[in-house]
């Protein structure tokens, strides 16, 4: 018979001891499971998740501009001119599609083949996790000739989706304020964000990405018609290249599209960068040989 390790403690263990975390409560209880950490990297991850959704619209061919603004109070706005998050009623949840995306984990248009052929985020947790880890979030959608708006506090809707105006444009704007209860001492580093957005612009030829930091005087726009070939030229801009133009190869087959750009220089250090669906695969993978 086994010896009890804590003989003085209550050994009762029943169904009442089993906790069930509903909705986005699990995200707030264990944020590291969803964004990796609650330091500055996790804080940046919130921004990346929202921007990735806009870039997915660009990869699908529906978005040409994405604007990112860090406001003086620390909140962040991401606005695009894509199709706009759907606002009609979702058959499974009974909520609007917008509220479903913002409040239900694993809800999104990227699991099947209908919404997106290519996507940087496939797990349907991006927008809802950002919402859960923000003190407040405001989403405005321009779609169907109208402007829709809904507000949230720590992941919970603060009222129904409302029509607040009319618009001839389409697109989505998400503004969120990271929760200080989660990110206690973290502060966004504009230069790190800028590096990520520069890469995104290189990987999506023809997409305009603008970043503004109202805490200082940063206002920078990225637009590269040459795509990954322009990226290679940027990496080699301070080096002596063997030939003037990068070798560029592209191929599309059912279910996959590949772009490769190569340019040799007279240095001895090799630089190889690989991306899958606009995500930097720092550890390589089957796409890198």
Short mmCIF file of C-alpha atoms in Angstrom, two decimals:
data_model
loop_
_atom_site.label_atom_id
_atom_site.label_comp_id
_atom_site.label_asym_id
_atom_site.label_seq_id
_atom_site.Cartn_x
_atom_site.Cartn_y
_atom_site.Cartn_z
CA UNK A 1 0.00 0.00 0.00
CA UNK A 2 1.35 3.42 -0.97
CA UNK A 3 2.31 5.87 1.78
CA UNK A 4 0.45 9.20 1.77
CA UNK A 5 2.79 12.10 1.02
CA UNK A 6 0.66 14.67 2.88
CA UNK A 7 -1.15 12.81 5.65
CA UNK A 8 -2.38 16.00 7.32
CA UNK A 9 -4.23 17.33 4.26
CA UNK A 10 -7.80 16.75 3.11
CA UNK A 11 -7.75 13.94 0.55
CA UNK A 12 -11.19 14.60 -0.86
CA UNK A 13 -11.26 14.98 -4.65
CA UNK A 14 -14.58 15.18 -6.46
CA UNK A 15 -16.38 16.77 -9.39
CA UNK A 16 -16.58 20.09 -7.57
CA UNK A 17 -12.78 20.33 -7.81
CA UNK A 18 -12.89 20.28 -11.63
CA UNK A 19 -12.94 23.78 -13.10
CA UNK A 20 -14.42 24.59 -16.49
CA UNK A 21 -13.18 27.83 -18.03
CA UNK A 22 -15.75 29.24 -20.42
CA UNK A 23 -15.33 31.56 -23.36
CA UNK A 24 -12.14 33.59 -23.29
CA UNK A 25 -11.52 33.10 -19.57
CA UNK A 26 -8.91 30.43 -20.37
CA UNK A 27 -6.94 32.92 -22.44
CA UNK A 28 -6.78 35.42 -19.61
CA UNK A 29 -5.90 32.70 -17.08
CA UNK A 30 -3.07 31.22 -19.21
CA UNK A 31 -2.07 33.83 -21.83
CA UNK A 32 1.29 32.17 -22.44
CA UNK A 33 -0.46 29.23 -24.10
CA UNK A 34 -1.74 31.56 -26.81
CA UNK A 35 0.86 34.32 -27.29
CA UNK A 36 3.99 32.70 -25.85
CA UNK A 37 4.71 35.19 -23.06
CA UNK A 38 3.41 38.33 -21.37
CA UNK A 39 6.56 40.37 -21.88
CA UNK A 40 7.24 42.68 -24.82
CA UNK A 41 7.22 39.74 -27.24
CA UNK A 42 3.69 38.82 -26.23
CA UNK A 43 2.65 42.46 -26.46
CA UNK A 44 3.99 42.63 -30.02
CA UNK A 45 2.23 39.38 -30.79
CA UNK A 46 -1.13 41.08 -30.24
CA UNK A 47 -0.29 43.59 -32.96
CA UNK A 48 0.97 40.88 -35.31
CA UNK A 49 -2.24 38.87 -34.93
CA UNK A 50 -4.44 41.78 -36.01
CA UNK A 51 -2.11 42.86 -38.83
CA UNK A 52 -1.85 39.25 -40.05
CA UNK A 53 -5.62 39.22 -40.54
CA UNK A 54 -5.37 42.30 -42.76
CA UNK A 55 -2.44 40.83 -44.69
CA UNK A 56 -4.47 37.66 -45.23
CA UNK A 57 -7.03 39.86 -47.00
CA UNK A 58 -4.20 41.20 -49.17
CA UNK A 59 -2.98 37.68 -50.01
CA UNK A 60 -6.55 36.82 -51.00
CA UNK A 61 -6.55 39.80 -53.37
CA UNK A 62 -8.99 42.05 -51.51
CA UNK A 63 -6.79 44.53 -49.64
CA UNK A 64 -4.19 47.06 -50.84
CA UNK A 65 -3.60 49.24 -47.75
CA UNK A 66 -2.99 48.50 -44.07
CA UNK A 67 -2.44 51.32 -41.55
CA UNK A 68 -1.03 50.65 -38.08
CA UNK A 69 -1.08 53.42 -35.45
CA UNK A 70 0.36 53.29 -31.93
CA UNK A 71 -1.53 56.01 -30.05
CA UNK A 72 -0.11 58.14 -27.26
CA UNK A 73 -2.13 56.28 -24.62
CA UNK A 74 -0.63 52.95 -25.72
CA UNK A 75 -3.63 51.70 -27.65
CA UNK A 76 -3.14 50.40 -31.20
CA UNK A 77 -5.32 50.76 -34.29
CA UNK A 78 -5.07 48.54 -37.36
CA UNK A 79 -7.16 49.54 -40.36
CA UNK A 80 -7.41 47.90 -43.79
CA UNK A 81 -9.45 48.30 -46.95
CA UNK A 82 -10.35 44.63 -47.29
CA UNK A 83 -13.81 43.15 -47.49
CA UNK A 84 -14.65 43.82 -43.85
CA UNK A 85 -15.43 41.13 -41.28
CA UNK A 86 -18.89 39.69 -42.05
CA UNK A 87 -21.65 40.99 -39.80
CA UNK A 88 -24.54 38.67 -40.64
CA UNK A 89 -25.80 36.09 -38.15
CA UNK A 90 -23.65 33.00 -37.69
CA UNK A 91 -25.65 29.78 -37.97
CA UNK A 92 -23.80 27.90 -35.19
CA UNK A 93 -23.38 30.57 -32.52
CA UNK A 94 -26.48 32.65 -33.19
CA UNK A 95 -24.28 35.75 -32.85
CA UNK A 96 -23.12 38.08 -35.57
CA UNK A 97 -20.11 36.75 -37.47
CA UNK A 98 -18.11 39.70 -36.10
CA UNK A 99 -18.93 38.90 -32.47
CA UNK A 100 -18.23 35.22 -33.15
CA UNK A 101 -14.77 36.00 -34.51
CA UNK A 102 -14.01 38.32 -31.59
CA UNK A 103 -15.30 36.14 -28.73
CA UNK A 104 -15.09 32.48 -29.79
CA UNK A 105 -11.81 30.57 -29.96
CA UNK A 106 -11.16 28.66 -33.18
CA UNK A 107 -13.67 30.70 -35.16
CA UNK A 108 -12.53 32.17 -38.46
CA UNK A 109 -12.67 32.01 -42.24
CA UNK A 110 -9.40 30.08 -42.68
CA UNK A 111 -10.21 26.48 -41.82
CA UNK A 112 -11.93 25.56 -45.09
CA UNK A 113 -11.31 26.74 -48.62
CA UNK A 114 -14.13 29.27 -48.85
CA UNK A 115 -12.80 32.38 -47.12
CA UNK A 116 -9.07 32.23 -47.84
CA UNK A 117 -6.85 30.09 -50.09
CA UNK A 118 -3.69 31.28 -48.30
CA UNK A 119 -3.41 32.55 -44.76
CA UNK A 120 -0.79 33.39 -42.17
CA UNK A 121 -3.07 32.35 -39.32
CA UNK A 122 -4.99 29.08 -39.46
CA UNK A 123 -6.08 28.46 -35.90
CA UNK A 124 -8.89 31.00 -35.54
CA UNK A 125 -7.59 32.36 -32.24
CA UNK A 126 -5.98 35.65 -33.32
CA UNK A 127 -8.74 38.23 -32.98
CA UNK A 128 -10.39 36.59 -29.98
CA UNK A 129 -7.10 36.31 -28.09
CA UNK A 130 -6.28 39.97 -28.74
CA UNK A 131 -9.76 40.86 -27.50
CA UNK A 132 -9.40 38.72 -24.37
CA UNK A 133 -6.03 40.24 -23.43
CA UNK A 134 -7.08 43.85 -23.99
CA UNK A 135 -8.64 46.15 -21.42
CA UNK A 136 -10.92 47.36 -24.19
CA UNK A 137 -11.38 46.74 -27.91
CA UNK A 138 -13.41 48.59 -30.51
CA UNK A 139 -14.13 47.11 -33.95
CA UNK A 140 -15.57 49.10 -36.83
CA UNK A 141 -16.50 47.37 -40.08
CA UNK A 142 -17.41 49.09 -43.34
CA UNK A 143 -19.50 46.71 -45.38
CA UNK A 144 -22.80 46.60 -47.27
CA UNK A 145 -22.80 50.42 -47.52
CA UNK A 146 -22.86 50.79 -43.73
CA UNK A 147 -20.44 51.22 -40.82
CA UNK A 148 -20.90 48.71 -38.00
CA UNK A 149 -19.38 49.09 -34.53
CA UNK A 150 -19.07 46.93 -31.44
CA UNK A 151 -17.15 47.50 -28.21
CA UNK A 152 -15.64 44.95 -25.83
CA UNK A 153 -14.10 44.98 -22.35
CA UNK A 154 -11.62 42.20 -21.55
CA UNK A 155 -13.22 40.03 -24.21
CA UNK A 156 -16.85 40.63 -23.27
CA UNK A 157 -19.25 42.54 -25.57
CA UNK A 158 -20.44 45.86 -24.17
CA UNK A 159 -23.67 45.89 -26.13
CA UNK A 160 -24.86 44.60 -29.48
CA UNK A 161 -23.40 45.26 -32.89
CA UNK A 162 -24.73 48.62 -34.07
CA UNK A 163 -24.93 50.55 -37.32
CA UNK A 164 -23.24 53.92 -36.70
CA UNK A 165 -23.03 55.37 -40.20
CA UNK A 166 -22.85 54.87 -43.93
CA UNK A 167 -19.84 54.21 -46.14
CA UNK A 168 -19.09 53.54 -49.78
CA UNK A 169 -15.85 51.82 -48.76
CA UNK A 170 -15.15 48.42 -47.28
CA UNK A 171 -12.69 47.41 -44.59
CA UNK A 172 -12.07 46.76 -40.91
CA UNK A 173 -10.53 48.84 -38.14
CA UNK A 174 -9.59 47.22 -34.84
CA UNK A 175 -8.46 49.41 -31.93
CA UNK A 176 -7.31 47.72 -28.74
CA UNK A 177 -5.69 48.69 -25.46
CA UNK A 178 -3.47 45.93 -24.02
CA UNK A 179 -4.50 45.03 -20.49
CA UNK A 180 -2.02 46.21 -17.86
CA UNK A 181 -3.15 43.34 -15.64
CA UNK A 182 -1.60 40.97 -18.20
CA UNK A 183 1.28 43.05 -19.61
CA UNK A 184 2.49 44.69 -16.42
CA UNK A 185 5.74 46.40 -17.48
CA UNK A 186 5.89 45.80 -21.24
CA UNK A 187 6.09 48.66 -23.70
CA UNK A 188 5.91 48.38 -27.47
CA UNK A 189 9.15 48.77 -29.42
CA UNK A 190 8.33 50.56 -32.66
CA UNK A 191 11.56 49.46 -34.36
CA UNK A 192 10.83 45.77 -33.85
CA UNK A 193 7.32 46.22 -35.21
CA UNK A 194 8.69 48.20 -38.13
CA UNK A 195 11.05 45.37 -39.09
CA UNK A 196 8.17 42.90 -39.17
CA UNK A 197 5.98 45.17 -41.27
CA UNK A 198 8.81 45.84 -43.72
CA UNK A 199 9.12 42.09 -44.26
CA UNK A 200 5.37 41.81 -44.81
CA UNK A 201 5.46 44.52 -47.46
CA UNK A 202 8.35 42.78 -49.27
CA UNK A 203 6.46 39.48 -49.23
CA UNK A 204 3.27 41.02 -50.60
CA UNK A 205 4.17 42.95 -53.73
CA UNK A 206 1.84 45.89 -54.25
CA UNK A 207 0.63 46.07 -50.63
CA UNK A 208 1.07 49.41 -48.86
CA UNK A 209 1.83 49.15 -45.14
CA UNK A 210 1.99 52.36 -43.12
CA UNK A 211 3.03 52.61 -39.49
CA UNK A 212 2.61 55.68 -37.29
CA UNK A 213 3.85 56.00 -33.71
CA UNK A 214 2.15 58.97 -32.06
CA UNK A 215 4.44 58.64 -29.04
CA UNK A 216 7.21 60.07 -31.22
CA UNK A 217 7.58 61.26 -34.80
CA UNK A 218 7.65 57.90 -36.60
CA UNK A 219 5.57 57.79 -39.78
CA UNK A 220 6.83 55.29 -42.33
CA UNK A 221 5.25 53.69 -45.37
CA UNK A 222 6.39 50.49 -47.07
CA UNK A 223 5.50 49.58 -50.65
CA UNK A 224 7.58 47.25 -52.83
CA UNK A 225 6.44 46.33 -56.30
CA UNK A 226 9.34 43.88 -56.67
CA UNK A 227 8.30 41.59 -53.83
CA UNK A 228 10.96 39.14 -52.59
CA UNK A 229 13.41 40.32 -55.26
CA UNK A 230 13.25 43.77 -53.66
CA UNK A 231 13.80 42.12 -50.27
CA UNK A 232 17.03 40.50 -51.49
CA UNK A 233 18.23 43.82 -52.92
CA UNK A 234 17.55 45.38 -49.51
CA UNK A 235 19.57 42.67 -47.73
CA UNK A 236 22.48 43.24 -50.13
CA UNK A 237 22.35 47.04 -50.25
CA UNK A 238 25.64 47.49 -48.35
CA UNK A 239 27.43 44.61 -50.06
CA UNK A 240 29.27 44.16 -53.35
CA UNK A 241 27.03 41.97 -55.46
CA UNK A 242 28.34 39.62 -58.14
CA UNK A 243 25.59 40.59 -60.59
CA UNK A 244 23.21 43.57 -60.58
CA UNK A 245 19.78 41.93 -60.42
CA UNK A 246 18.61 39.07 -58.18
CA UNK A 247 17.66 35.79 -59.81
CA UNK A 248 13.90 35.54 -59.39
CA UNK A 249 11.80 32.38 -59.84
CA UNK A 250 8.10 31.91 -59.24
CA UNK A 251 5.86 28.89 -59.76
CA UNK A 252 2.24 28.20 -58.94
CA UNK A 253 0.64 24.77 -58.81
CA UNK A 254 -2.73 23.62 -57.45
CA UNK A 255 -2.53 24.21 -53.72
CA UNK A 256 0.88 25.91 -53.61
CA UNK A 257 2.77 28.96 -54.86
CA UNK A 258 6.53 29.49 -54.51
CA UNK A 259 8.72 32.58 -54.92
CA UNK A 260 12.51 32.44 -54.77
CA UNK A 261 15.02 35.28 -55.08
CA UNK A 262 18.82 34.82 -54.99
CA UNK A 263 21.71 37.26 -55.34
CA UNK A 264 25.32 36.40 -54.57
CA UNK A 265 27.82 38.86 -53.11
CA UNK A 266 31.55 38.77 -52.44
CA UNK A 267 31.14 38.08 -48.72
CA UNK A 268 31.67 34.82 -46.87
CA UNK A 269 28.51 34.88 -44.75
CA UNK A 270 25.43 33.05 -45.99
CA UNK A 271 22.03 34.61 -45.40
CA UNK A 272 18.98 32.44 -46.04
CA UNK A 273 15.48 33.61 -45.12
CA UNK A 274 12.39 31.48 -45.53
CA UNK A 275 8.73 32.31 -45.10
CA UNK A 276 5.49 30.33 -45.27
CA UNK A 277 2.28 32.28 -45.77
CA UNK A 278 4.18 35.46 -44.79
CA UNK A 279 5.35 33.97 -41.48
CA UNK A 280 9.11 33.97 -40.94
CA UNK A 281 10.10 30.32 -40.43
CA UNK A 282 13.28 30.94 -38.46
CA UNK A 283 13.84 27.21 -37.89
CA UNK A 284 13.41 26.30 -41.55
CA UNK A 285 11.19 23.43 -42.62
CA UNK A 286 10.39 21.21 -45.58
CA UNK A 287 10.15 24.26 -47.83
CA UNK A 288 13.82 25.08 -47.16
CA UNK A 289 16.44 22.69 -48.54
#
